[in-house]
Amino acid sequence: MNMIEFRNVTKIYENNTTALKNINLIIKKGEFVFLVGPSGSGKSTFIKLIIKEVEETSGSIFVAGRNICNLKLSRIPQLRRNIGCVFQDFKLLPNKTIFENVAFALEVIGKPGYEIKIQVSQVLKLVGLYDKINSYPHQLSAGEQQRVSIARAFVNRPPILLADEPTGNLDPITSEGIMKILSRINLIGTTVLMATHDKNIVNSMRRRVVELEEGEIVRDQKRGVYGD
Amino acid sequence: MVRPGYFFSETFSSLRRNFFMTCAAISTVAITLFIVGLFTVIVYDVMGIVNSIKSQVELAVYLEDGISSGLKDYIEQEIKSWEEVESVKYVSKEQALEKFKEQNEGSDILKEIDGNPIPASFEITLKDPEKIDQVALRFYDKDGNYINGVNDVIYGKNYVNKLFSITAIIGVITIIIIAVLLLAAIVLIFNTIRLSIYARRKEIEVMKLVGATNWFVRIPFLFEGFFEGFIGGIVSIILLYFTGNFLLIRAERLIVDTMRIKEMAIVGSSGIIIYVYIGLAVLGGLIGLFSSGIALRKYVKV
C-alpha cells in the first residue's frame, strides 16, 4: 500500500522561489525514509505539503491512497490526526508539564480523560520518560525534550510520522537515542519520513535515502548512505 | 465530545494573562452600553413627555357674539362629522365667564369686567394631535378670513413643534455618540483578543499540528470576547440602574412638575427599563463575539 505518493508535484512560493520541481515519489506503508539534501533543497516544503501547511502549485499528493489536494478545509484536521510531526525546535508548551504536553494532542481531538491517561503513560514509557511525567520542559535536556515531542506526535498512534530535522539541535549520542525511538516506532508498522542533513545518522541506519537538490530528486536509493 | 471544562479554564487563564487589556475592554463596553442605555431611556421618556403634552393640545374655536343657535348647531354638527375629531365640547358665554372667574379669583380684573365679554367656544380634541393644522384650516374660507360665525381659532402649534425638533436633535446626537463608542468598544475587544492570540500563538500552532478543528481553536477566544462584552453589559446595567433611580427620575419629576404634565412615563416606572437592561446584556455579548470573530478571521488562519 502506498502511504505517501507525490505525482508531478511542483511548489512555487509567492516570492517566485521554486521549492520543488515536478516531484514523483512513492513511500510504502511501513517504510523508513530519509529525505536528505542541503538547506533550501526543499525538504521542509516536502513535509509541509503532506500536512497541508502549504499548498502545492501543481500536481497531486496522495496520503493513504487519498488525494489531499482538493481536501476541504474542514477535513484538514482529520488528515493531521493521522500524521505525527516532530520538529527541530520541539514546539513544546513551556507552561505545561510533560504529561500535559503529550495529553494536549489527545485533548485537542476530544479523547476522554481516562483514555488520555492510559495512552500518555504508555507513550511516555515508550520514549523512556515516564519518570519525568510531572516535570516542565525547561527542566529537561534537549534530547529529553525531543523525546517528549516524539511522544506527543505518536500518542495518537498515527500511521505516518514525519520528522523535520529532529536531531538538528542535538549532539551525536543524544541523536542516536532519538533514532532508536524512531526505529522502534517504525518497527510497530508506522511509516516514518525523516528530513535530515545528519550524515552519520543516515550512514549508520542504512535505510532508503531520497536526496533532494534545488527542488529535484537526484537520488533514490534502497539501503543508502548520505553520499559524499 | 470535548470537555467543556477545557474551554472554561482556557478562557479564564487567558483573561488573567491579559488582565489590563481585559479591564480596558470591559470598561469600554460598560461605558458605551451605559450611554446607549441612558440615551434610550431619555429619548423614550422625552417622547413620553411630548406625547402627553400633545394629548393635551386642544383647538379652541371662539364664536361671534350673538351667533344664531341654528348656525351654532350647524357648526357643531359639521365639526363632529370630521373623522380626525375625538370630541367637541360647547362652552357657552356663561360657562366661560364662570370658568374665567374661577381662574382669576380675587384678582382685580374681575372688578373691571362689565357684562360678559367672553365669547362662547367649541373645545375640540383630536385623535391625532399632529393633524391640528389641517383641522384649524377648515375654519378659514378661501380668502383667509374666518368662516361665518367664528371669531378666532387658537391652539398651541409652535409649542408642540419645538418639542418635536428637540427630540429629533437628541436622537441624532445619540446615534452619533453611540456609533463612535461602539466602534471604540469593538476596537478594544479586538485588540485584547489579538493580544491573547499572540500570547497563545505557540499553543495554536501545536493545536493545528495535532489536528484540532478550527472551532476548537476558536471557541476559547470567542468565549473570551463574549465574556468581556457580557460583563461590560452587566456593569452598564448596574450604572444605569443607579443613575436611573437617583438622577433621572428626579430630573424628570422636576420637568414634569414645572411643565404641569398630567400623565407621565418616567424611568423605573416606565415598562421599557427591563427591556433596556436585557438589551444591554445581549448587546454586550454580541459586541464581544463580533469583535473576537473579526480578530480570529484576521489572525488565526487555520
XYZ file of C-alpha atoms in Angstrom:
530
model
C 0.000 0.000 0.000
C 1.245 3.442 -0.897
C 1.259 5.605 2.211
C 2.539 8.780 0.609
C 2.596 9.460 -3.089
C 3.716 12.578 -4.959
C 2.699 12.879 -8.612
C 4.361 15.636 -10.625
C 4.305 17.932 -7.611
C 5.661 21.431 -8.031
C 5.697 24.113 -5.376
C 6.475 27.726 -6.191
C 6.188 30.222 -3.326
C 4.627 33.666 -3.680
C 8.052 35.267 -3.985
C 8.668 33.069 -7.058
C 11.200 30.747 -5.450
C 10.696 27.234 -6.717
C 10.927 24.894 -3.745
C 10.035 21.634 -5.503
C 10.122 20.802 -9.205
C 7.991 18.028 -10.651
C 8.469 15.545 -7.818
C 7.376 11.922 -8.245
C 7.798 9.667 -5.243
C 6.092 6.721 -3.609
C 6.577 5.776 0.034
C 5.044 2.458 1.013
C 3.428 1.535 4.302
C 5.961 0.678 6.986
C 8.922 2.235 5.198
C 11.585 4.342 6.883
C 12.765 7.026 4.504
C 15.463 9.653 4.901
C 14.970 12.856 2.974
C 18.404 14.374 2.609
C 19.919 17.383 0.922
C 21.413 20.769 1.788
C 19.411 23.581 3.360
C 16.967 25.066 0.881
C 16.775 21.911 -1.189
C 13.058 21.569 -0.468
C 12.973 19.062 2.408
C 10.781 21.144 4.696
C 8.440 22.088 1.876
C 8.066 18.390 1.113
C 6.926 17.726 4.692
C 4.701 20.803 4.864
C 2.913 19.679 1.714
C 1.979 16.363 3.309
C 0.262 18.036 6.273
C -1.157 20.739 4.042
C 0.600 23.551 5.818
C 1.391 24.812 2.316
C -0.478 24.201 -0.930
C 1.159 22.632 -3.950
C 1.281 24.762 -7.094
C 0.593 21.814 -9.378
C 0.479 18.013 -9.255
C -1.269 15.683 -6.810
C -0.382 14.296 -3.417
C -1.923 11.097 -2.046
C -1.880 10.142 1.616
C -3.041 6.600 2.377
C -4.473 6.431 -1.128
C -6.435 9.641 -0.798
C -5.838 12.695 -2.918
C -5.371 15.515 -0.425
C -5.108 18.298 -2.987
C -8.771 19.108 -3.138
C -9.358 18.305 0.517
C -11.952 20.590 2.077
C -10.570 22.981 4.672
C -12.690 21.364 7.342
C -11.119 17.952 6.590
C -7.544 19.088 7.180
C -7.672 18.449 10.956
C -8.691 14.847 10.230
C -5.689 14.449 7.925
C -3.327 15.834 10.548
C -4.630 13.482 13.219
C -3.273 10.643 11.139
C 0.165 12.178 10.754
C 2.524 12.719 13.665
C 5.003 15.569 13.350
C 8.357 16.156 15.031
C 10.378 19.319 14.571
C 13.873 20.558 15.173
C 12.636 23.063 17.774
C 10.370 20.568 19.623
C 7.421 23.013 19.840
C 6.630 22.104 23.448
C 4.424 24.372 25.535
C 6.571 25.782 28.356
C 3.772 26.291 30.872
C 2.541 22.712 30.669
C 4.092 19.623 32.269
C 5.384 16.734 30.195
C 2.172 14.842 30.817
C 0.064 17.842 29.825
C 2.137 18.484 26.723
C 1.561 14.968 25.454
C -2.040 14.842 26.660
C -2.709 18.095 24.807
C -2.588 16.261 21.483
C -5.383 13.986 22.667
C -7.417 16.665 24.428
C -7.491 18.688 21.274
C -9.115 15.839 19.387
C -11.614 15.212 22.161
C -10.448 11.972 23.786
C -11.987 11.204 27.173
C -9.821 11.751 30.253
C -9.262 8.127 31.271
C -8.140 7.191 27.781
C -5.767 10.128 27.713
C -4.157 8.954 30.961
C -3.554 5.433 29.679
C -2.258 6.459 26.271
C 0.030 9.179 27.591
C 1.572 6.840 30.162
C 2.163 4.204 27.513
C 3.841 6.507 25.062
C 5.990 8.134 27.746
C 7.224 4.658 28.696
C 7.995 4.020 25.025
C 10.253 7.077 24.851
C 11.674 6.354 28.314
C 10.435 9.464 30.099
C 7.755 8.064 32.363
C 9.652 9.236 35.454
C 9.654 12.856 34.193
C 5.892 12.956 33.789
C 5.427 15.945 36.118
C 8.466 17.940 35.032
C 8.303 21.039 32.877
C 10.085 21.243 29.507
C 12.777 23.644 30.795
C 13.772 21.070 33.431
C 14.655 18.553 30.725
C 17.689 18.249 28.454
C 17.284 18.949 24.746
C 17.306 15.246 23.932
C 14.609 14.580 26.516
C 12.520 17.426 25.151
C 12.736 15.957 21.688
C 11.594 12.620 23.079
C 8.578 14.367 24.605
C 7.755 15.869 21.235
C 8.039 12.425 19.631
C 5.734 11.084 22.327
C 3.231 13.820 21.505
C 3.455 13.081 17.800
C 2.973 9.378 18.349
C 0.499 9.278 21.267
C -2.435 9.061 18.906
C -0.766 6.136 17.060
C -0.793 7.763 13.655
C 0.134 5.557 10.660
C 2.614 8.201 9.467
C 5.328 10.030 11.389
C 7.077 12.998 9.805
C 10.266 14.335 11.343
C 11.839 17.564 10.140
C 15.476 17.648 11.309
C 14.621 16.041 14.661
C 18.292 15.771 15.602
C 19.272 19.182 14.262
C 19.794 20.615 17.756
C 21.244 17.513 19.394
C 24.712 16.039 19.914
C 25.576 12.709 18.208
C 24.986 10.496 21.247
C 21.627 12.032 22.058
C 20.723 11.820 18.371
C 21.393 8.132 18.461
C 18.860 7.760 21.250
C 16.282 9.645 19.207
C 16.929 7.405 16.219
C 16.417 4.325 18.364
C 12.981 5.566 19.328
C 12.094 6.392 15.732
C 13.251 2.920 14.664
C 11.107 1.354 17.341
C 8.098 3.342 16.176
C 8.841 2.250 12.617
C 9.057 -1.381 13.715
C 5.492 -1.231 15.042
C 4.446 -0.536 11.455
C 4.480 3.240 11.351
C 5.692 4.829 8.128
C 8.483 7.257 9.021
C 9.762 10.072 6.825
C 12.673 11.986 8.264
C 14.284 15.047 6.731
C 17.877 15.473 7.842
C 21.326 16.502 6.842
C 22.974 14.484 9.571
C 25.433 12.345 7.619
C 26.361 9.990 10.459
C 22.803 9.045 11.243
C 21.905 8.279 7.662
C 25.009 6.243 7.170
C 24.556 4.201 10.316
C 20.892 3.400 9.709
C 21.148 2.106 6.150
C 17.583 2.887 5.140
C 16.025 4.234 1.965
C 17.515 7.600 1.104
C 15.867 10.188 -1.126
C 18.136 13.088 -1.964
C 16.831 16.493 -2.979
C 18.854 19.175 -4.663
C 17.373 22.503 -5.650
C 13.913 21.057 -5.521
C 14.549 17.952 -7.560
C 15.092 14.327 -6.617
C 18.641 13.486 -7.612
C 18.876 10.096 -5.907
C 16.533 7.436 -4.517
C 18.449 4.536 -3.026
C 17.149 1.473 -1.194
C 19.666 0.963 1.585
C 21.541 4.139 1.027
C 24.082 6.381 2.655
C 24.228 10.149 2.798
C 26.619 10.339 -0.125
C 29.877 12.122 -0.264
C -17.004 15.313 22.712
C -14.515 17.842 24.043
C -14.661 18.545 27.751
C -16.341 21.914 28.331
C -14.031 22.424 31.292
C -11.191 22.803 28.865
C -12.744 25.864 27.280
C -13.542 27.478 30.597
C -10.067 27.049 32.016
C -8.523 28.279 28.761
C -10.801 31.298 28.685
C -10.134 32.358 32.242
C -6.395 31.790 32.220
C -6.251 33.943 29.107
C -8.347 36.681 30.724
C -5.960 36.658 33.681
C -2.916 36.789 31.463
C -4.156 39.940 29.734
C -5.617 41.443 32.868
C -5.270 45.116 31.982
C -6.432 44.745 28.427
C -9.376 42.742 29.715
C -10.257 45.517 32.164
C -9.909 48.133 29.443
C -12.191 46.197 27.119
C -14.786 45.521 29.803
C -14.909 49.140 30.945
C -15.149 50.434 27.393
C -18.084 48.173 26.718
C -19.616 49.176 30.052
C -19.331 52.909 29.382
C -20.533 52.544 25.824
C -23.546 50.488 26.734
C -24.289 52.709 29.718
C -24.537 55.711 27.431
C -26.562 53.707 24.917
C -28.964 52.700 27.679
C -29.126 56.144 29.217
C -29.967 57.807 25.927
C -32.500 55.147 25.079
C -34.296 55.814 28.335
C -34.021 59.579 27.990
C -35.296 59.578 24.413
C -38.107 57.252 25.382
C -39.115 59.460 28.283
C -38.879 62.670 26.276
C -41.143 61.039 23.730
C -43.485 60.247 26.587
C -43.464 63.851 27.724
C -44.063 65.060 24.187
C -46.924 62.649 23.790
C -48.632 63.654 26.968
C -48.254 67.297 26.037
C -49.630 66.513 22.630
C -52.660 64.788 24.084
C -53.421 67.960 25.984
C -53.349 70.048 22.874
C -56.782 71.487 22.166
C -58.222 73.542 19.431
C -60.375 76.361 20.743
C -62.842 77.871 18.269
C -64.341 81.106 19.550
C -67.724 82.075 18.258
C -69.031 85.523 17.418
C -71.312 87.096 19.984
C -74.909 86.893 19.021
C -74.473 83.902 16.772
C -77.786 82.291 15.903
C -78.362 78.922 17.554
C -79.027 77.491 14.121
C -75.560 78.442 12.888
C -74.020 77.278 16.146
C -75.688 73.865 15.818
C -74.694 73.678 12.186
C -71.011 74.311 13.011
C -71.128 71.796 15.837
C -72.579 69.097 13.588
C -70.002 69.890 10.939
C -67.090 69.538 13.426
C -68.482 66.272 14.771
C -68.617 64.820 11.279
C -64.815 65.201 10.797
C -63.055 61.920 11.359
C -59.944 63.469 12.989
C -62.052 64.789 15.841
C -62.088 62.956 19.134
C -64.560 65.165 20.975
C -66.255 68.531 20.796
C -67.401 70.459 23.804
C -69.522 73.535 23.644
C -68.748 76.203 26.218
C -71.401 78.855 26.423
C -70.686 82.508 27.263
C -71.980 81.959 30.804
C -69.886 78.856 31.416
C -66.819 80.617 30.026
C -67.358 83.539 32.356
C -67.719 81.192 35.319
C -64.506 79.479 34.401
C -62.720 82.788 33.958
C -63.892 83.928 37.359
C -62.707 80.717 38.960
C -59.291 81.028 37.394
C -58.879 84.646 38.385
C -60.491 84.589 41.784
C -59.559 87.558 43.946
C -57.911 89.359 41.064
C -58.616 92.972 40.233
C -59.523 92.044 36.705
C -62.901 90.778 37.832
C -63.931 94.206 39.060
C -63.293 95.715 35.706
C -65.464 93.213 33.879
C -68.659 94.739 32.695
C -71.291 92.370 31.420
C -69.858 89.283 29.709
C -67.057 89.992 27.245
C -66.030 86.358 26.965
C -67.095 84.563 23.801
C -68.684 81.122 23.600
C -66.456 78.444 22.121
C -66.012 74.886 20.936
C -63.181 72.975 22.593
C -62.017 70.331 20.183
C -59.660 67.442 20.975
C -58.182 65.375 18.162
C -57.414 61.707 17.737
C -54.048 62.603 16.267
C -52.771 65.945 17.580
C -50.367 66.273 14.629
C -53.344 66.948 12.339
C -54.182 70.073 14.275
C -53.045 72.363 11.449
C -55.319 70.678 8.931
C -58.326 70.923 11.187
C -57.674 74.532 12.125
C -57.545 75.493 8.442
C -61.167 74.443 7.927
C -62.317 77.426 9.961
C -60.970 79.754 7.308
C -62.502 80.478 3.935
C -60.638 80.787 0.618
C -59.580 84.362 1.333
C -58.072 83.535 4.718
C -60.921 85.021 6.746
C -62.769 83.143 9.446
C -65.906 81.427 8.283
C -69.233 82.837 9.252
C -69.902 82.739 12.993
C -66.275 82.103 14.028
C -64.344 84.842 15.738
C -60.965 83.215 16.495
C -59.135 79.849 16.386
C -56.403 79.192 18.948
C -54.077 76.263 19.511
C -50.518 75.677 20.819
C -48.866 74.994 17.477
C -45.324 76.287 17.979
C -45.003 74.715 21.373
C -45.538 71.224 20.048
C -43.347 71.656 17.003
C -40.435 72.841 19.134
C -40.665 69.765 21.284
C -40.627 67.594 18.209
C -37.469 69.163 16.863
C -35.720 68.892 20.238
C -36.445 65.179 20.341
C -35.145 64.755 16.831
C -31.888 66.546 17.699
C -31.381 64.416 20.800
C -31.959 61.345 18.643
C -29.301 62.321 16.085
C -26.706 63.241 18.713
C -27.391 59.957 20.488
C -26.847 57.920 17.358
C -23.531 59.654 16.625
C -22.212 59.223 20.177
C -23.326 55.605 20.287
C -21.732 54.789 16.942
C -18.374 56.246 17.984
C -18.415 54.475 21.327
C -19.466 51.142 19.846
C -16.572 51.396 17.430
C -14.180 52.088 20.318
C -15.517 49.073 22.203
C -15.105 46.834 19.183
C -11.552 48.030 18.561
C -10.593 47.443 22.191
C -12.020 43.935 22.383
C -10.447 43.240 19.016
C -7.081 44.269 20.449
C -7.485 42.219 23.599
C -8.256 39.141 21.591
C -5.350 39.857 19.279
C -3.046 40.061 22.277
C -4.268 36.811 23.696
C -3.938 35.168 20.302
C -0.368 36.443 20.280
C 0.220 35.131 23.793
C -1.045 31.726 22.762
C 0.394 31.542 19.253
C 2.621 28.593 20.142
C -0.306 26.708 21.548
C -2.369 27.450 18.471
C 0.451 26.223 16.243
C 0.628 22.955 18.173
C -3.154 22.623 18.172
C -3.263 22.880 14.414
C -0.392 20.475 14.087
C -2.064 17.721 16.060
C -5.317 18.151 14.187
C -7.516 20.391 16.322
C -10.569 21.513 14.413
C -10.950 25.182 13.612
C -13.730 25.558 16.122
C -11.662 24.005 18.858
C -9.038 26.685 18.319
C -11.573 29.483 18.020
C -14.001 28.732 20.818
C -11.834 29.890 23.753
C -11.290 33.243 22.031
C -14.971 33.612 21.225
C -15.752 32.786 24.859
C -13.279 35.401 25.940
C -14.801 38.064 23.711
C -18.304 37.146 24.730
C -17.359 37.184 28.386
C -15.750 40.627 28.161
C -18.726 42.048 26.302
C -21.271 40.427 28.575
C -19.579 41.586 31.785
C -19.337 45.060 30.256
C -23.073 44.847 29.638
C -23.754 43.857 33.241
C -21.639 46.725 34.571
C -23.538 49.133 32.327
C -26.832 47.828 33.714
C -25.630 48.491 37.250
C -24.542 52.010 36.294
C -27.835 52.667 34.574
C -29.815 51.323 37.492
C -28.228 53.776 39.912
C -28.262 56.711 37.522
C -31.855 55.992 36.620
C -33.024 55.727 40.194
C -31.113 58.588 41.722
C -30.738 61.144 38.972
C -33.013 60.606 36.047
C -36.222 60.119 37.974
C -35.600 63.286 39.966
C -34.740 65.286 36.883
C -37.812 64.084 35.086
C -40.101 64.700 38.052
C -38.812 68.238 38.039
C -39.574 68.649 34.354
C -42.983 67.108 34.771
C -43.807 69.304 37.754
C -42.679 72.536 36.141
C -44.435 71.771 32.908
C -47.599 70.574 34.651
C -47.919 67.402 32.656
C -50.640 65.116 33.860
C -49.677 61.601 32.990
C -46.046 60.761 32.656
C -43.852 57.830 31.880
C -40.685 58.113 33.899
C -37.692 55.799 34.252
C -38.297 52.965 36.612
C -41.996 53.373 36.272
C -41.762 53.042 32.528
C -42.033 49.464 31.348
C -39.132 49.623 28.921
C -36.375 49.750 31.524
C -36.313 45.959 31.887
C -36.039 45.564 28.121
C -33.238 48.102 28.097
C -31.404 46.013 30.719
C -31.846 42.796 28.772
C -30.877 44.562 25.563
C -27.650 45.897 27.086
C -26.529 42.472 28.297
C -27.301 40.874 24.944
C -25.698 43.710 23.003
C -22.570 43.450 25.168
C -22.250 39.755 24.478
C -22.779 40.293 20.768
C -20.179 43.065 20.562
C -17.709 40.719 22.250
C -18.465 37.819 19.937
C -18.397 40.013 16.874
C -15.068 41.679 17.666
C -13.318 38.463 18.574
C -14.767 36.930 15.431
C -13.048 39.579 13.311
C -9.811 39.235 15.247
C -9.867 35.465 14.683
C -10.522 35.797 10.975
C -7.556 38.068 10.739
C -5.055 36.346 12.994
C -5.869 32.665 13.195
C -5.521 31.225 9.746
C -6.440 27.650 10.451
